[in-house]
Amino acid sequence: MCAASRAPQRSSRATRVRRRALLTVGTAVTALLVSACGSGGTSGGGGNTNFVTGADGISTVAKGERVAAPDLSGETLEGEPLDVADFQGKVVVLNVWGSWCNPCRAEAKYFAKVSEEYADQGVQFVGINTRDSSTGAALAFEKDFGITYPSLYDPTGKLMLRFEKGTLNPQAIPSTLILDRDGKIASRSLTALSEERLLKMLEPVVAEK
């Protein structure tokens, strides 16, 4: 076979390899997001993870062993710029949610209530809305549950992928993380929270000096 006739075959093989690579990346993103909506997730407790998961499913890290949250910036559901790093000096409650997610709906009223009660205690709530194909349903969700704090719009889950493996990263929807006043991850839950469990995560970090 002449070189000219072999060239299209090589080109075809290269195309197939590229397609398989893209499929692998897409599958990885989908796997993270579909661990979603109340299914929970697991994270290794061995190695240098430095966190402990209690019987209640809340994972915590001692103050001296915490790692900084990654860059979490973008546009809110209303199209306004938001950078979580701007809230350093406050305790930040990060809640990953979607309007399509029933466990998210179950916990939303508690987040709305506690966010207002702790607003004057140096606590800032921030949502990360994901897998909503448009902002309309998400904004309606916030209105229905009286949520007044901002949410970053992250339909493809890119912000979730910025967290390092082995840290207290969000692995399910809903997930909740508490950042201390230095912007470091203090605790995490991978399931919907009652008001009691939300306060159990939040109050020890608020009390830190």
PDB file of C-alpha atoms in Angstrom, residues 8-187:
ATOM      1  CA  PRO A   8      -6.051   8.614   5.891  1.00  0.00           C
ATOM      2  CA  GLN A   9      -5.937   5.503   8.124  1.00  0.00           C
ATOM      3  CA  ARG A  10      -3.398   7.125  10.434  1.00  0.00           C
ATOM      4  CA  SER A  11      -5.521  10.278  10.559  1.00  0.00           C
ATOM      5  CA  SER A  12      -8.588   8.195  11.394  1.00  0.00           C
ATOM      6  CA  ARG A  13      -6.762   6.394  14.211  1.00  0.00           C
ATOM      7  CA  ALA A  14      -5.548   9.728  15.665  1.00  0.00           C
ATOM      8  CA  THR A  15      -9.106  11.064  15.617  1.00  0.00           C
ATOM      9  CA  ARG A  16     -10.356   7.996  17.496  1.00  0.00           C
ATOM     10  CA  VAL A  17      -7.623   8.406  20.138  1.00  0.00           C
ATOM     11  CA  ARG A  18      -8.549  12.066  20.649  1.00  0.00           C
ATOM     12  CA  ARG A  19     -12.225  11.183  20.975  1.00  0.00           C
ATOM     13  CA  ARG A  20     -11.454   8.512  23.588  1.00  0.00           C
ATOM     14  CA  ALA A  21      -9.373  11.016  25.591  1.00  0.00           C
ATOM     15  CA  LEU A  22     -12.175  13.593  25.551  1.00  0.00           C
ATOM     16  CA  LEU A  23     -14.677  10.935  26.585  1.00  0.00           C
ATOM     17  CA  THR A  24     -12.489   9.972  29.546  1.00  0.00           C
ATOM     18  CA  VAL A  25     -12.337  13.578  30.784  1.00  0.00           C
ATOM     19  CA  GLY A  26     -16.090  14.007  30.330  1.00  0.00           C
ATOM     20  CA  THR A  27     -16.753  10.791  32.228  1.00  0.00           C
ATOM     21  CA  ALA A  28     -14.619  11.982  35.144  1.00  0.00           C
ATOM     22  CA  VAL A  29     -16.587  15.224  35.437  1.00  0.00           C
ATOM     23  CA  THR A  30     -19.906  13.383  35.160  1.00  0.00           C
ATOM     24  CA  ALA A  31     -18.855  10.835  37.797  1.00  0.00           C
ATOM     25  CA  LEU A  32     -18.223  13.606  40.301  1.00  0.00           C
ATOM     26  CA  LEU A  33     -21.537  15.285  39.648  1.00  0.00           C
ATOM     27  CA  VAL A  34     -23.659  12.166  39.506  1.00  0.00           C
ATOM     28  CA  SER A  35     -22.478  11.081  42.922  1.00  0.00           C
ATOM     29  CA  ALA A  36     -25.084  13.705  43.594  1.00  0.00           C
ATOM     30  CA  CYS A  37     -28.303  14.409  45.376  1.00  0.00           C
ATOM     31  CA  GLY A  38     -28.172  12.647  48.679  1.00  0.00           C
ATOM     32  CA  SER A  39     -26.078   9.701  47.605  1.00  0.00           C
ATOM     33  CA  GLY A  40     -23.242  10.962  49.762  1.00  0.00           C
ATOM     34  CA  GLY A  41     -19.616  10.301  49.058  1.00  0.00           C
ATOM     35  CA  THR A  42     -16.552   8.926  50.747  1.00  0.00           C
ATOM     36  CA  SER A  43     -13.099  10.293  51.155  1.00  0.00           C
ATOM     37  CA  GLY A  44     -10.060   8.379  52.276  1.00  0.00           C
ATOM     38  CA  GLY A  45      -9.188   8.762  55.921  1.00  0.00           C
ATOM     39  CA  GLY A  46      -5.680   7.404  55.464  1.00  0.00           C
ATOM     40  CA  GLY A  47      -2.485   9.036  54.299  1.00  0.00           C
ATOM     41  CA  ASN A  48      -2.176  12.751  55.008  1.00  0.00           C
ATOM     42  CA  THR A  49      -5.854  13.648  54.843  1.00  0.00           C
ATOM     43  CA  ASN A  50      -5.764  14.939  58.462  1.00  0.00           C
ATOM     44  CA  PHE A  51      -9.529  14.857  58.892  1.00  0.00           C
ATOM     45  CA  VAL A  52     -11.811  12.770  61.060  1.00  0.00           C
ATOM     46  CA  THR A  53     -15.349  11.753  60.106  1.00  0.00           C
ATOM     47  CA  GLY A  54     -17.782  11.363  62.994  1.00  0.00           C
ATOM     48  CA  ALA A  55     -20.697   8.967  63.265  1.00  0.00           C
ATOM     49  CA  ASP A  56     -22.939  11.832  62.144  1.00  0.00           C
ATOM     50  CA  GLY A  57     -21.111  12.013  58.798  1.00  0.00           C
ATOM     51  CA  ILE A  58     -19.505  15.378  59.574  1.00  0.00           C
ATOM     52  CA  SER A  59     -15.785  15.482  58.787  1.00  0.00           C
ATOM     53  CA  THR A  60     -13.596  17.935  60.714  1.00  0.00           C
ATOM     54  CA  VAL A  61      -9.977  19.093  60.623  1.00  0.00           C
ATOM     55  CA  ALA A  62      -7.963  20.465  63.549  1.00  0.00           C
ATOM     56  CA  LYS A  63      -7.152  24.144  63.176  1.00  0.00           C
ATOM     57  CA  GLY A  64      -3.423  23.686  62.545  1.00  0.00           C
ATOM     58  CA  GLU A  65      -3.927  21.028  59.861  1.00  0.00           C
ATOM     59  CA  ARG A  66      -6.433  22.718  57.539  1.00  0.00           C
ATOM     60  CA  VAL A  67      -5.828  23.528  53.893  1.00  0.00           C
ATOM     61  CA  ALA A  68      -6.975  26.612  52.052  1.00  0.00           C
ATOM     62  CA  ALA A  69     -10.043  26.474  49.843  1.00  0.00           C
ATOM     63  CA  PRO A  70      -9.291  26.815  46.125  1.00  0.00           C
ATOM     64  CA  ASP A  71     -10.196  29.833  44.009  1.00  0.00           C
ATOM     65  CA  LEU A  72     -13.990  30.032  44.094  1.00  0.00           C
ATOM     66  CA  SER A  73     -14.957  32.969  41.948  1.00  0.00           C
ATOM     67  CA  GLY A  74     -17.299  33.663  39.091  1.00  0.00           C
ATOM     68  CA  GLU A  75     -20.756  35.101  38.513  1.00  0.00           C
ATOM     69  CA  THR A  76     -23.755  34.764  40.773  1.00  0.00           C
ATOM     70  CA  LEU A  77     -27.185  33.642  39.637  1.00  0.00           C
ATOM     71  CA  GLU A  78     -27.949  37.327  39.165  1.00  0.00           C
ATOM     72  CA  GLY A  79     -24.900  37.816  36.948  1.00  0.00           C
ATOM     73  CA  GLU A  80     -22.851  39.724  39.525  1.00  0.00           C
ATOM     74  CA  PRO A  81     -19.126  38.985  40.118  1.00  0.00           C
ATOM     75  CA  LEU A  82     -18.334  37.132  43.354  1.00  0.00           C
ATOM     76  CA  ASP A  83     -15.071  35.900  44.869  1.00  0.00           C
ATOM     77  CA  VAL A  84     -15.291  33.852  48.078  1.00  0.00           C
ATOM     78  CA  ALA A  85     -11.763  35.027  48.993  1.00  0.00           C
ATOM     79  CA  ASP A  86     -13.223  38.507  49.570  1.00  0.00           C
ATOM     80  CA  PHE A  87     -14.955  37.117  52.677  1.00  0.00           C
ATOM     81  CA  GLN A  88     -11.686  36.180  54.416  1.00  0.00           C
ATOM     82  CA  GLY A  89     -11.958  37.285  58.035  1.00  0.00           C
ATOM     83  CA  LYS A  90     -15.454  35.811  58.197  1.00  0.00           C
ATOM     84  CA  VAL A  91     -16.587  32.232  58.689  1.00  0.00           C
ATOM     85  CA  VAL A  92     -17.994  31.086  55.340  1.00  0.00           C
ATOM     86  CA  VAL A  93     -20.642  28.414  54.889  1.00  0.00           C
ATOM     87  CA  LEU A  94     -20.423  26.952  51.364  1.00  0.00           C
ATOM     88  CA  ASN A  95     -23.434  24.955  50.201  1.00  0.00           C
ATOM     89  CA  VAL A  96     -23.391  23.078  46.877  1.00  0.00           C
ATOM     90  CA  TRP A  97     -26.945  22.666  45.619  1.00  0.00           C
ATOM     91  CA  GLY A  98     -29.256  22.317  42.638  1.00  0.00           C
ATOM     92  CA  SER A  99     -32.901  23.262  42.238  1.00  0.00           C
ATOM     93  CA  TRP A 100     -33.580  19.739  40.861  1.00  0.00           C
ATOM     94  CA  CYS A 101     -32.228  18.069  44.032  1.00  0.00           C
ATOM     95  CA  ASN A 102     -34.834  16.930  46.598  1.00  0.00           C
ATOM     96  CA  PRO A 103     -32.389  16.760  49.555  1.00  0.00           C
ATOM     97  CA  CYS A 104     -31.354  20.324  48.689  1.00  0.00           C
ATOM     98  CA  ARG A 105     -34.981  21.368  48.979  1.00  0.00           C
ATOM     99  CA  ALA A 106     -35.249  19.597  52.330  1.00  0.00           C
ATOM    100  CA  GLU A 107     -32.351  21.536  53.867  1.00  0.00           C
ATOM    101  CA  ALA A 108     -32.902  24.926  52.199  1.00  0.00           C
ATOM    102  CA  LYS A 109     -35.187  26.366  54.900  1.00  0.00           C
ATOM    103  CA  TYR A 110     -32.542  25.696  57.551  1.00  0.00           C
ATOM    104  CA  PHE A 111     -29.855  27.456  55.542  1.00  0.00           C
ATOM    105  CA  ALA A 112     -32.129  30.455  54.987  1.00  0.00           C
ATOM    106  CA  LYS A 113     -32.918  30.646  58.729  1.00  0.00           C
ATOM    107  CA  VAL A 114     -29.383  30.177  60.073  1.00  0.00           C
ATOM    108  CA  SER A 115     -27.854  32.544  57.510  1.00  0.00           C
ATOM    109  CA  GLU A 116     -30.036  35.354  58.821  1.00  0.00           C
ATOM    110  CA  GLU A 117     -29.492  34.493  62.491  1.00  0.00           C
ATOM    111  CA  TYR A 118     -25.684  34.499  62.138  1.00  0.00           C
ATOM    112  CA  ALA A 119     -25.321  37.416  59.717  1.00  0.00           C
ATOM    113  CA  ASP A 120     -24.223  39.767  62.523  1.00  0.00           C
ATOM    114  CA  GLN A 121     -21.750  37.238  63.957  1.00  0.00           C
ATOM    115  CA  GLY A 122     -19.212  37.388  61.149  1.00  0.00           C
ATOM    116  CA  VAL A 123     -20.712  34.511  59.154  1.00  0.00           C
ATOM    117  CA  GLN A 124     -21.275  34.613  55.393  1.00  0.00           C
ATOM    118  CA  PHE A 125     -23.275  31.975  53.525  1.00  0.00           C
ATOM    119  CA  VAL A 126     -22.471  31.335  49.844  1.00  0.00           C
ATOM    120  CA  GLY A 127     -24.166  28.820  47.577  1.00  0.00           C
ATOM    121  CA  ILE A 128     -22.667  27.020  44.595  1.00  0.00           C
ATOM    122  CA  ASN A 129     -25.501  26.175  42.228  1.00  0.00           C
ATOM    123  CA  THR A 130     -24.678  23.307  39.882  1.00  0.00           C
ATOM    124  CA  ARG A 131     -26.261  21.219  37.117  1.00  0.00           C
ATOM    125  CA  ASP A 132     -29.055  23.743  36.545  1.00  0.00           C
ATOM    126  CA  SER A 133     -29.067  24.404  32.792  1.00  0.00           C
ATOM    127  CA  SER A 134     -30.354  27.947  33.319  1.00  0.00           C
ATOM    128  CA  THR A 135     -30.605  30.357  36.208  1.00  0.00           C
ATOM    129  CA  GLY A 136     -34.413  30.610  36.104  1.00  0.00           C
ATOM    130  CA  ALA A 137     -35.192  27.490  38.143  1.00  0.00           C
ATOM    131  CA  ALA A 138     -32.393  28.280  40.599  1.00  0.00           C
ATOM    132  CA  LEU A 139     -33.647  31.821  41.213  1.00  0.00           C
ATOM    133  CA  ALA A 140     -37.175  30.471  41.727  1.00  0.00           C
ATOM    134  CA  PHE A 141     -35.768  27.990  44.267  1.00  0.00           C
ATOM    135  CA  GLU A 142     -34.128  30.818  46.225  1.00  0.00           C
ATOM    136  CA  LYS A 143     -37.336  32.827  46.189  1.00  0.00           C
ATOM    137  CA  ASP A 144     -39.421  29.840  47.343  1.00  0.00           C
ATOM    138  CA  PHE A 145     -37.180  29.205  50.349  1.00  0.00           C
ATOM    139  CA  GLY A 146     -36.361  32.803  51.241  1.00  0.00           C
ATOM    140  CA  ILE A 147     -32.641  32.493  50.537  1.00  0.00           C
ATOM    141  CA  THR A 148     -31.057  35.934  50.452  1.00  0.00           C
ATOM    142  CA  TYR A 149     -27.327  35.084  50.340  1.00  0.00           C
ATOM    143  CA  PRO A 150     -25.572  34.844  46.933  1.00  0.00           C
ATOM    144  CA  SER A 151     -24.891  31.689  44.929  1.00  0.00           C
ATOM    145  CA  LEU A 152     -22.187  31.216  42.319  1.00  0.00           C
ATOM    146  CA  TYR A 153     -23.603  29.755  39.109  1.00  0.00           C
ATOM    147  CA  ASP A 154     -21.574  26.637  38.234  1.00  0.00           C
ATOM    148  CA  PRO A 155     -23.701  24.541  35.846  1.00  0.00           C
ATOM    149  CA  THR A 156     -20.905  22.152  34.794  1.00  0.00           C
ATOM    150  CA  GLY A 157     -19.299  21.641  38.210  1.00  0.00           C
ATOM    151  CA  LYS A 158     -15.970  23.298  37.375  1.00  0.00           C
ATOM    152  CA  LEU A 159     -15.682  24.905  40.805  1.00  0.00           C
ATOM    153  CA  MET A 160     -16.133  21.538  42.530  1.00  0.00           C
ATOM    154  CA  LEU A 161     -13.245  20.098  40.510  1.00  0.00           C
ATOM    155  CA  ARG A 162     -10.874  22.764  41.857  1.00  0.00           C
ATOM    156  CA  PHE A 163     -10.759  21.088  45.268  1.00  0.00           C
ATOM    157  CA  GLU A 164      -7.765  18.795  45.746  1.00  0.00           C
ATOM    158  CA  LYS A 165      -8.273  15.073  46.162  1.00  0.00           C
ATOM    159  CA  GLY A 166      -7.757  13.860  49.716  1.00  0.00           C
ATOM    160  CA  THR A 167      -8.991  17.127  51.192  1.00  0.00           C
ATOM    161  CA  LEU A 168     -12.481  17.925  52.414  1.00  0.00           C
ATOM    162  CA  ASN A 169     -13.765  18.353  48.875  1.00  0.00           C
ATOM    163  CA  PRO A 170     -17.448  18.364  47.891  1.00  0.00           C
ATOM    164  CA  GLN A 171     -18.259  14.920  46.481  1.00  0.00           C
ATOM    165  CA  ALA A 172     -22.040  14.984  46.375  1.00  0.00           C
ATOM    166  CA  ILE A 173     -24.995  17.298  45.962  1.00  0.00           C
ATOM    167  CA  PRO A 174     -25.790  18.658  48.446  1.00  0.00           C
ATOM    168  CA  SER A 175     -22.420  19.186  50.115  1.00  0.00           C
ATOM    169  CA  THR A 176     -21.654  21.755  52.800  1.00  0.00           C
ATOM    170  CA  LEU A 177     -18.224  23.099  53.772  1.00  0.00           C
ATOM    171  CA  ILE A 178     -17.308  25.483  56.570  1.00  0.00           C
ATOM    172  CA  LEU A 179     -14.334  27.782  55.922  1.00  0.00           C
ATOM    173  CA  ASP A 180     -12.639  29.364  58.915  1.00  0.00           C
ATOM    174  CA  ARG A 181     -11.688  33.033  59.090  1.00  0.00           C
ATOM    175  CA  ASP A 182      -8.417  32.298  57.276  1.00  0.00           C
ATOM    176  CA  GLY A 183     -10.250  30.788  54.306  1.00  0.00           C
ATOM    177  CA  LYS A 184      -9.291  27.212  55.254  1.00  0.00           C
ATOM    178  CA  ILE A 185     -11.638  24.225  55.188  1.00  0.00           C
ATOM    179  CA  ALA A 186     -12.678  23.313  58.736  1.00  0.00           C
ATOM    180  CA  SER A 187     -15.502  20.802  58.196  1.00  0.00           C
TER     181      SER A 187
END
